[in-house]
PDB file of C-alpha atoms in Angstrom:
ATOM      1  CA  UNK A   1      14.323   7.298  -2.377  1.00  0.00           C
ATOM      2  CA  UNK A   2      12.453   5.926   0.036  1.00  0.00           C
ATOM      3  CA  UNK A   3      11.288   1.779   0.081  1.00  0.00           C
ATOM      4  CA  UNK A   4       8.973   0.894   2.941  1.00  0.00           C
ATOM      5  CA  UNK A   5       6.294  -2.195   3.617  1.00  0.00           C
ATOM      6  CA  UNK A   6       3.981  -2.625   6.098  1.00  0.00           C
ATOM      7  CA  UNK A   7       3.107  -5.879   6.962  1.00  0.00           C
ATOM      8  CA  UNK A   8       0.215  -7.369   9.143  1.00  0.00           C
ATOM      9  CA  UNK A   9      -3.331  -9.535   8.633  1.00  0.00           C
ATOM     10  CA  UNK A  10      -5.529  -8.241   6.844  1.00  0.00           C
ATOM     11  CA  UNK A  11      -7.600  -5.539   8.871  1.00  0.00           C
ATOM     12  CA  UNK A  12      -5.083  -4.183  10.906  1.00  0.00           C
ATOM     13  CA  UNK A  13      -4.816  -1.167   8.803  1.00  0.00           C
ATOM     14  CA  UNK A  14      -2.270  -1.075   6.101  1.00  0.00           C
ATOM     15  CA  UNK A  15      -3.804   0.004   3.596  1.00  0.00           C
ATOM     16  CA  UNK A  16      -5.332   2.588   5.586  1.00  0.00           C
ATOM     17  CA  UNK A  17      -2.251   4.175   6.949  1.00  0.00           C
ATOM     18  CA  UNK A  18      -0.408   3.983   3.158  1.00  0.00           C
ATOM     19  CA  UNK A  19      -3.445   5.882   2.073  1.00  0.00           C
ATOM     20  CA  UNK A  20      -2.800   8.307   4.720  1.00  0.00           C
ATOM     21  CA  UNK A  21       0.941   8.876   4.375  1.00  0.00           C
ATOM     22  CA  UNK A  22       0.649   9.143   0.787  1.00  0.00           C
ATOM     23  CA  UNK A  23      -2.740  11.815   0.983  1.00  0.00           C
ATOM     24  CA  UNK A  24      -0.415  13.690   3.910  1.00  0.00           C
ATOM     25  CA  UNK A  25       2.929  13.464   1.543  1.00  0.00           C
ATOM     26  CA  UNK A  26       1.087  14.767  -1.374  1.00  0.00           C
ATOM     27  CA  UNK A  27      -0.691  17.530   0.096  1.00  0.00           C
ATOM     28  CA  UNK A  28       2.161  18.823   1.774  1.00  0.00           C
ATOM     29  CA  UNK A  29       3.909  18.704  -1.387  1.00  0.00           C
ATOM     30  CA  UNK A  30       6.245  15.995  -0.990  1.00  0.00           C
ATOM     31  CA  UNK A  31       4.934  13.995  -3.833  1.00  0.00           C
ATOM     32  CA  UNK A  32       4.073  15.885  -7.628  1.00  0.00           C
ATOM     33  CA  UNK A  33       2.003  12.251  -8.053  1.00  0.00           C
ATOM     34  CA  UNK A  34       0.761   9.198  -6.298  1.00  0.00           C
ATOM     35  CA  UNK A  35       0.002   6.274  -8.326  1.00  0.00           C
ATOM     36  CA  UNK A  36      -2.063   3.384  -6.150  1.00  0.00           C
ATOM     37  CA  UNK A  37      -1.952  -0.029  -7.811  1.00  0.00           C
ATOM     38  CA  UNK A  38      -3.817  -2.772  -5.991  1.00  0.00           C
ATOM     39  CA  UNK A  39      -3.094  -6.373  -6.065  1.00  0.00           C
ATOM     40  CA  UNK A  40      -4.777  -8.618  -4.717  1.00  0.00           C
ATOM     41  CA  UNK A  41      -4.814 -12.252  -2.112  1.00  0.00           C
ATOM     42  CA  UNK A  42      -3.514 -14.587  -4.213  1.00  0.00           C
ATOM     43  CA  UNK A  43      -0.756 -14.361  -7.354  1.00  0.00           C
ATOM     44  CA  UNK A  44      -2.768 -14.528 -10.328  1.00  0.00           C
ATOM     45  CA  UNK A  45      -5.428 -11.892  -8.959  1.00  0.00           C
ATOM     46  CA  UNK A  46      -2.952  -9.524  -7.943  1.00  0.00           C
ATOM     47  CA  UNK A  47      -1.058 -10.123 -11.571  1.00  0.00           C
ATOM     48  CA  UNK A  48      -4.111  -9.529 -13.498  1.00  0.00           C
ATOM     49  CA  UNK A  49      -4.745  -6.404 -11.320  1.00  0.00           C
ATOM     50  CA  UNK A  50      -1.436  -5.350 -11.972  1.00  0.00           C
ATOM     51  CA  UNK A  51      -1.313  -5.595 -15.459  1.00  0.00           C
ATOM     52  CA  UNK A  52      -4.770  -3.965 -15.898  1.00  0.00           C
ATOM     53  CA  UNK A  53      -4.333  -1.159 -13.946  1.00  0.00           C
ATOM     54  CA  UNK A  54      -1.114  -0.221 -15.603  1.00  0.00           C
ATOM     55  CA  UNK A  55      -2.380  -0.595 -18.929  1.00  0.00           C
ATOM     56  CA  UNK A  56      -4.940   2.065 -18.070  1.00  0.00           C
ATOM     57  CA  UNK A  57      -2.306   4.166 -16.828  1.00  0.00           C
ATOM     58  CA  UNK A  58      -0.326   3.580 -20.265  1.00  0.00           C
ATOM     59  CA  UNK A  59      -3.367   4.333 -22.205  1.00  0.00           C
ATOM     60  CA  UNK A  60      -3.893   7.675 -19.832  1.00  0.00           C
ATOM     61  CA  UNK A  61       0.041   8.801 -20.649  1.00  0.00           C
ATOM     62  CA  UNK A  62      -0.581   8.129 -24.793  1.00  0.00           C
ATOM     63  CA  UNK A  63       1.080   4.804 -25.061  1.00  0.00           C
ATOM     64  CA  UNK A  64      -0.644   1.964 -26.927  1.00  0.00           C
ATOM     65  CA  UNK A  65      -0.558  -1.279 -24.188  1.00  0.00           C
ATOM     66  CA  UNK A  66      -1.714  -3.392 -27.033  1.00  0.00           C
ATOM     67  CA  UNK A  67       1.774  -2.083 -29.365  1.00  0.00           C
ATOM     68  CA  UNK A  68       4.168  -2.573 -26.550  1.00  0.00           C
ATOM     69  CA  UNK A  69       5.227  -5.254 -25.188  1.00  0.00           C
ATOM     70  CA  UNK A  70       4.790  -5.070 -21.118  1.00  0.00           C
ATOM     71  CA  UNK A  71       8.100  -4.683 -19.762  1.00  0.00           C
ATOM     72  CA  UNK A  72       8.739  -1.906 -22.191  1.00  0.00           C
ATOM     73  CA  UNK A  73       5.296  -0.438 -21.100  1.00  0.00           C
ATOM     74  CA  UNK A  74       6.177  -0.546 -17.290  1.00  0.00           C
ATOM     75  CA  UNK A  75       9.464   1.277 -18.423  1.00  0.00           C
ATOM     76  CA  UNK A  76       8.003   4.227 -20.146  1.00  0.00           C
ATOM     77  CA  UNK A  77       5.047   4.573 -18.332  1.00  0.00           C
ATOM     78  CA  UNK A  78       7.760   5.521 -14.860  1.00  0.00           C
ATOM     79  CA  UNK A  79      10.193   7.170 -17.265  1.00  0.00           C
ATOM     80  CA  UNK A  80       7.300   9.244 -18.060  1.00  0.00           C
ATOM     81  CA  UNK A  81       5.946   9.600 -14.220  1.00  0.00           C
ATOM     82  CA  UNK A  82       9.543  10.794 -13.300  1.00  0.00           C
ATOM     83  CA  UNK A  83       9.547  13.407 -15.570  1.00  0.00           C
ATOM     84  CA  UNK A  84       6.314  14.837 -13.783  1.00  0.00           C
ATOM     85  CA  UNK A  85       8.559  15.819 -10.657  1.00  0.00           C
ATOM     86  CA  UNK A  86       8.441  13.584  -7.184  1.00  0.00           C
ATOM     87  CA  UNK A  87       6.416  10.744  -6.670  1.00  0.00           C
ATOM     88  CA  UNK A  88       5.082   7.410  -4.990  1.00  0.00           C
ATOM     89  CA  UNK A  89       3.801   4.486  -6.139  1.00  0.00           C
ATOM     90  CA  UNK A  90       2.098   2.528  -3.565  1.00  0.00           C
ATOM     91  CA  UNK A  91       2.210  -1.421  -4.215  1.00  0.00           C
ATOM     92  CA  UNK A  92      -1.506  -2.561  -2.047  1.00  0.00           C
ATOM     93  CA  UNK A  93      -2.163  -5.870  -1.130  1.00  0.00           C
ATOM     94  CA  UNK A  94       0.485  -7.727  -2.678  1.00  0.00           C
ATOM     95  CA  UNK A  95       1.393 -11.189  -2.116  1.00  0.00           C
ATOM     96  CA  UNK A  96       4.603 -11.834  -2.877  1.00  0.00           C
ATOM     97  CA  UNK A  97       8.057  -9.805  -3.598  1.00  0.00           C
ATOM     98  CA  UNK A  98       9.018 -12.007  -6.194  1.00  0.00           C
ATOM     99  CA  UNK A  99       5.207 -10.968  -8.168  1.00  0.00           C
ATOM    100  CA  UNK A 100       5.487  -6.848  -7.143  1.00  0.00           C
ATOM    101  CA  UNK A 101       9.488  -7.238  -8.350  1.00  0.00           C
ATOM    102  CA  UNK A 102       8.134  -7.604 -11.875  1.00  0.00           C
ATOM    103  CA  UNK A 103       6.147  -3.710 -11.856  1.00  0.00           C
ATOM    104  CA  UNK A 104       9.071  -2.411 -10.121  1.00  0.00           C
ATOM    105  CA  UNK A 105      10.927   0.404 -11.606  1.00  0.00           C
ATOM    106  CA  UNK A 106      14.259  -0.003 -13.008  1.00  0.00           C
ATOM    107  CA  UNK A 107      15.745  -0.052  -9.486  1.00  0.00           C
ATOM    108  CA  UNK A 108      15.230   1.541  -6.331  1.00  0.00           C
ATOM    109  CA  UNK A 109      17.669   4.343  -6.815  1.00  0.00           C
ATOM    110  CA  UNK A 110      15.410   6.027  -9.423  1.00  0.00           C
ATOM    111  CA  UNK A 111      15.918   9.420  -7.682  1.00  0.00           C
ATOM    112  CA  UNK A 112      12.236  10.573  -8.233  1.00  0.00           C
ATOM    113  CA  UNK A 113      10.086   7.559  -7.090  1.00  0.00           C
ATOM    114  CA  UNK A 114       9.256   5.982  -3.381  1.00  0.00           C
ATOM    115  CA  UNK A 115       7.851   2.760  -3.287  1.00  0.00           C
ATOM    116  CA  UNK A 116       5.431   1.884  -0.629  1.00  0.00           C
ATOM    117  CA  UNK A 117       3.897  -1.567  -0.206  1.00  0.00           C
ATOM    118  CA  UNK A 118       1.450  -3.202   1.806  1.00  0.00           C
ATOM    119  CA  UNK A 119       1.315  -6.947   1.763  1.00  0.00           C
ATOM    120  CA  UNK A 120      -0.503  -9.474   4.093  1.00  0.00           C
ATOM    121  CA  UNK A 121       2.684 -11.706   3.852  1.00  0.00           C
ATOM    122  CA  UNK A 122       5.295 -11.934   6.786  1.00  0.00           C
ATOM    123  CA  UNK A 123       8.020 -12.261   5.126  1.00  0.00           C
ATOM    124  CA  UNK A 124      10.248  -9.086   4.663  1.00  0.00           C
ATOM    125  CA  UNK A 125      10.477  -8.602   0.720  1.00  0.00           C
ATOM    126  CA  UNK A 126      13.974  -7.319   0.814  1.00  0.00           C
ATOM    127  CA  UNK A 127      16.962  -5.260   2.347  1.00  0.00           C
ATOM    128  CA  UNK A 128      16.092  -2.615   0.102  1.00  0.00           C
ATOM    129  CA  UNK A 129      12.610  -1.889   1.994  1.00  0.00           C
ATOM    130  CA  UNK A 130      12.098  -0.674   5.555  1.00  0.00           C
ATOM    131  CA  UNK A 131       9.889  -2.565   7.218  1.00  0.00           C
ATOM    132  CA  UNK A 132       6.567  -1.892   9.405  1.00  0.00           C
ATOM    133  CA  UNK A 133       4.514  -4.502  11.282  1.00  0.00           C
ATOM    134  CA  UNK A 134       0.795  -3.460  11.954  1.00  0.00           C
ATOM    135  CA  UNK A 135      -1.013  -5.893  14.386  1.00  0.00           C
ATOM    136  CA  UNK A 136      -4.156  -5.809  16.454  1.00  0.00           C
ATOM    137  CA  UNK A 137      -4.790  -3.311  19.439  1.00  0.00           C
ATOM    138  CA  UNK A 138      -3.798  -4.766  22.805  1.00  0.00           C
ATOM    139  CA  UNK A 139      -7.075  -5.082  24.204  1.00  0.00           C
ATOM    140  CA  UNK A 140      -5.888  -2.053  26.821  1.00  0.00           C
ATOM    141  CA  UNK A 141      -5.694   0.062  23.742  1.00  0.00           C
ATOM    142  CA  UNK A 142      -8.541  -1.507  22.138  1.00  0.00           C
ATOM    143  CA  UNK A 143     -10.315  -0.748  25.626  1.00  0.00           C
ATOM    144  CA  UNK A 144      -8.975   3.091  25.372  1.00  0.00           C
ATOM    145  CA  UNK A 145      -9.746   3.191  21.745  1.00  0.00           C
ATOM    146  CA  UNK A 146     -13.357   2.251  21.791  1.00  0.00           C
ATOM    147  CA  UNK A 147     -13.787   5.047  25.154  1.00  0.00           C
ATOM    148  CA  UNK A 148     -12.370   7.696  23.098  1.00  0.00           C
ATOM    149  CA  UNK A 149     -14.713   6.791  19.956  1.00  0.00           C
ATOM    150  CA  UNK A 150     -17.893   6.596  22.067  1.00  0.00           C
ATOM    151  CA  UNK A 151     -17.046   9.820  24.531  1.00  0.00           C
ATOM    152  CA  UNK A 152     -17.372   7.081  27.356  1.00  0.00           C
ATOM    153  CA  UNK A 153     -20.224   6.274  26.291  1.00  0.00           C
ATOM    154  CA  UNK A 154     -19.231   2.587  27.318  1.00  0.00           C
ATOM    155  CA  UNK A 155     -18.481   0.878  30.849  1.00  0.00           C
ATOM    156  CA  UNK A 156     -15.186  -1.113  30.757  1.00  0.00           C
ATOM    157  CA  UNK A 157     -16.725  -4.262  30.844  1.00  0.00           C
ATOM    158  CA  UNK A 158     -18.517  -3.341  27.149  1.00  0.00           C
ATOM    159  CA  UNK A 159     -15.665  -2.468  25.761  1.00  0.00           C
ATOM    160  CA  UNK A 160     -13.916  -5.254  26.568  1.00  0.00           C
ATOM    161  CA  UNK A 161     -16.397  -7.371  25.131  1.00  0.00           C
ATOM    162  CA  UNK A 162     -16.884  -5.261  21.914  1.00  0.00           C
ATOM    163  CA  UNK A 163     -13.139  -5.507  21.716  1.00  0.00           C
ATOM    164  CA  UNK A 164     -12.620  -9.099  22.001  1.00  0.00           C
ATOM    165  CA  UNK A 165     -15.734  -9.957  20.056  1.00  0.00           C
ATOM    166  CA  UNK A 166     -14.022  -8.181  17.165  1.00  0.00           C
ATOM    167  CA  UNK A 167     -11.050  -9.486  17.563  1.00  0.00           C
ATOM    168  CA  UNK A 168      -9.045  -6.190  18.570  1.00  0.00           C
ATOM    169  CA  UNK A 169      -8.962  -5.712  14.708  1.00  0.00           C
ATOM    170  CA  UNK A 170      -8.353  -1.723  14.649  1.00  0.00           C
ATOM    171  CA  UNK A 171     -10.789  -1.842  11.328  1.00  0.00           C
ATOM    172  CA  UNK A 172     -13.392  -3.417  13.065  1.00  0.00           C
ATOM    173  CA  UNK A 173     -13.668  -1.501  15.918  1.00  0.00           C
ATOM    174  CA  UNK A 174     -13.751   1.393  13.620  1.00  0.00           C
ATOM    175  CA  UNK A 175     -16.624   0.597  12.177  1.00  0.00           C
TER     176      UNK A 175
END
């Protein structure tokens, strides 16, 4: 299985390349499923959106959230998902390890499941993930970046300022 976060402030792109990868993965047949479960800034948003979104995805597999309690839920709802071939679950947005550690399956060797996460926080959530760092363009690339988007349709003296009045955020500047 395969555990990987990508780290960085928010607009570098994270959650833009995760939704990439796991789009690329599935169509190329990688993944049988892709489950995306956004969390949120802060703890107690990203719990809430946790817990909601996998009691709809409960409900959608035919188990009652409201009969079981949530730990068992979490447990039948991936026993479930692994029995639907290959898949990823992709962990957006969250702010802590010790919060996504909770929704985790069972362990990371479940043999059918990759875990992808995208968090805002710095701090590496754990030896069992591989870990990228997103940050903002240099402002050469940002410079190169905004050329290519606009066919030259910019002198470097534009870009420049288009870059650094945006910060060099790679969002931004895709906009």
């Amino acid at each position: 299985p395969v555990a990987m976060q990508i780290s960085g402030t928010g607009g570098v792109g994270k959650s833009t390349l995760a939704n990439y990868y796991a789009r690329q993965q599935f169509r190329g047949k990688k993944y049988d499923w892709v489950i995306w479960l956004a969390g949120g800034l802060d703890e107690k948003t990203a719990e809430h959106n946790l817990q909601s979104q996998l009691a709809v995805l409960g409900t959608e597999l035919g188990f009652d959230p409201k009969q079981t309690k949530e730990r068992m839920l979490y447990r039948l709802i991936y026993k479930e998902l692994a029995a639907k071939g290959k898949g990823l679950i992709v962990f957006d947005d969250m702010p802590s390890y010790r919060l996504m550690a909770t929704y985790l399956p069972e362990s990371f060797d479940q043999p059918k499941m990759d875990v992808l996460v995208t968090t805002r926080n710095g701090r590496y959530f754990g030896t069992e993930l591989n870990k990228i760092t997103l940050d903002v363009f240099t402002l050469e690339d940002a410079k190169l970046y905004i050329h290519r988007m606009l066919k030259n349709g910019a002198t470097d003296e534009e870009a420049v300022l288009l870059a650094t009045t945006l910060g060099r955020y790679p969002l931004a500047l895709t906009q």
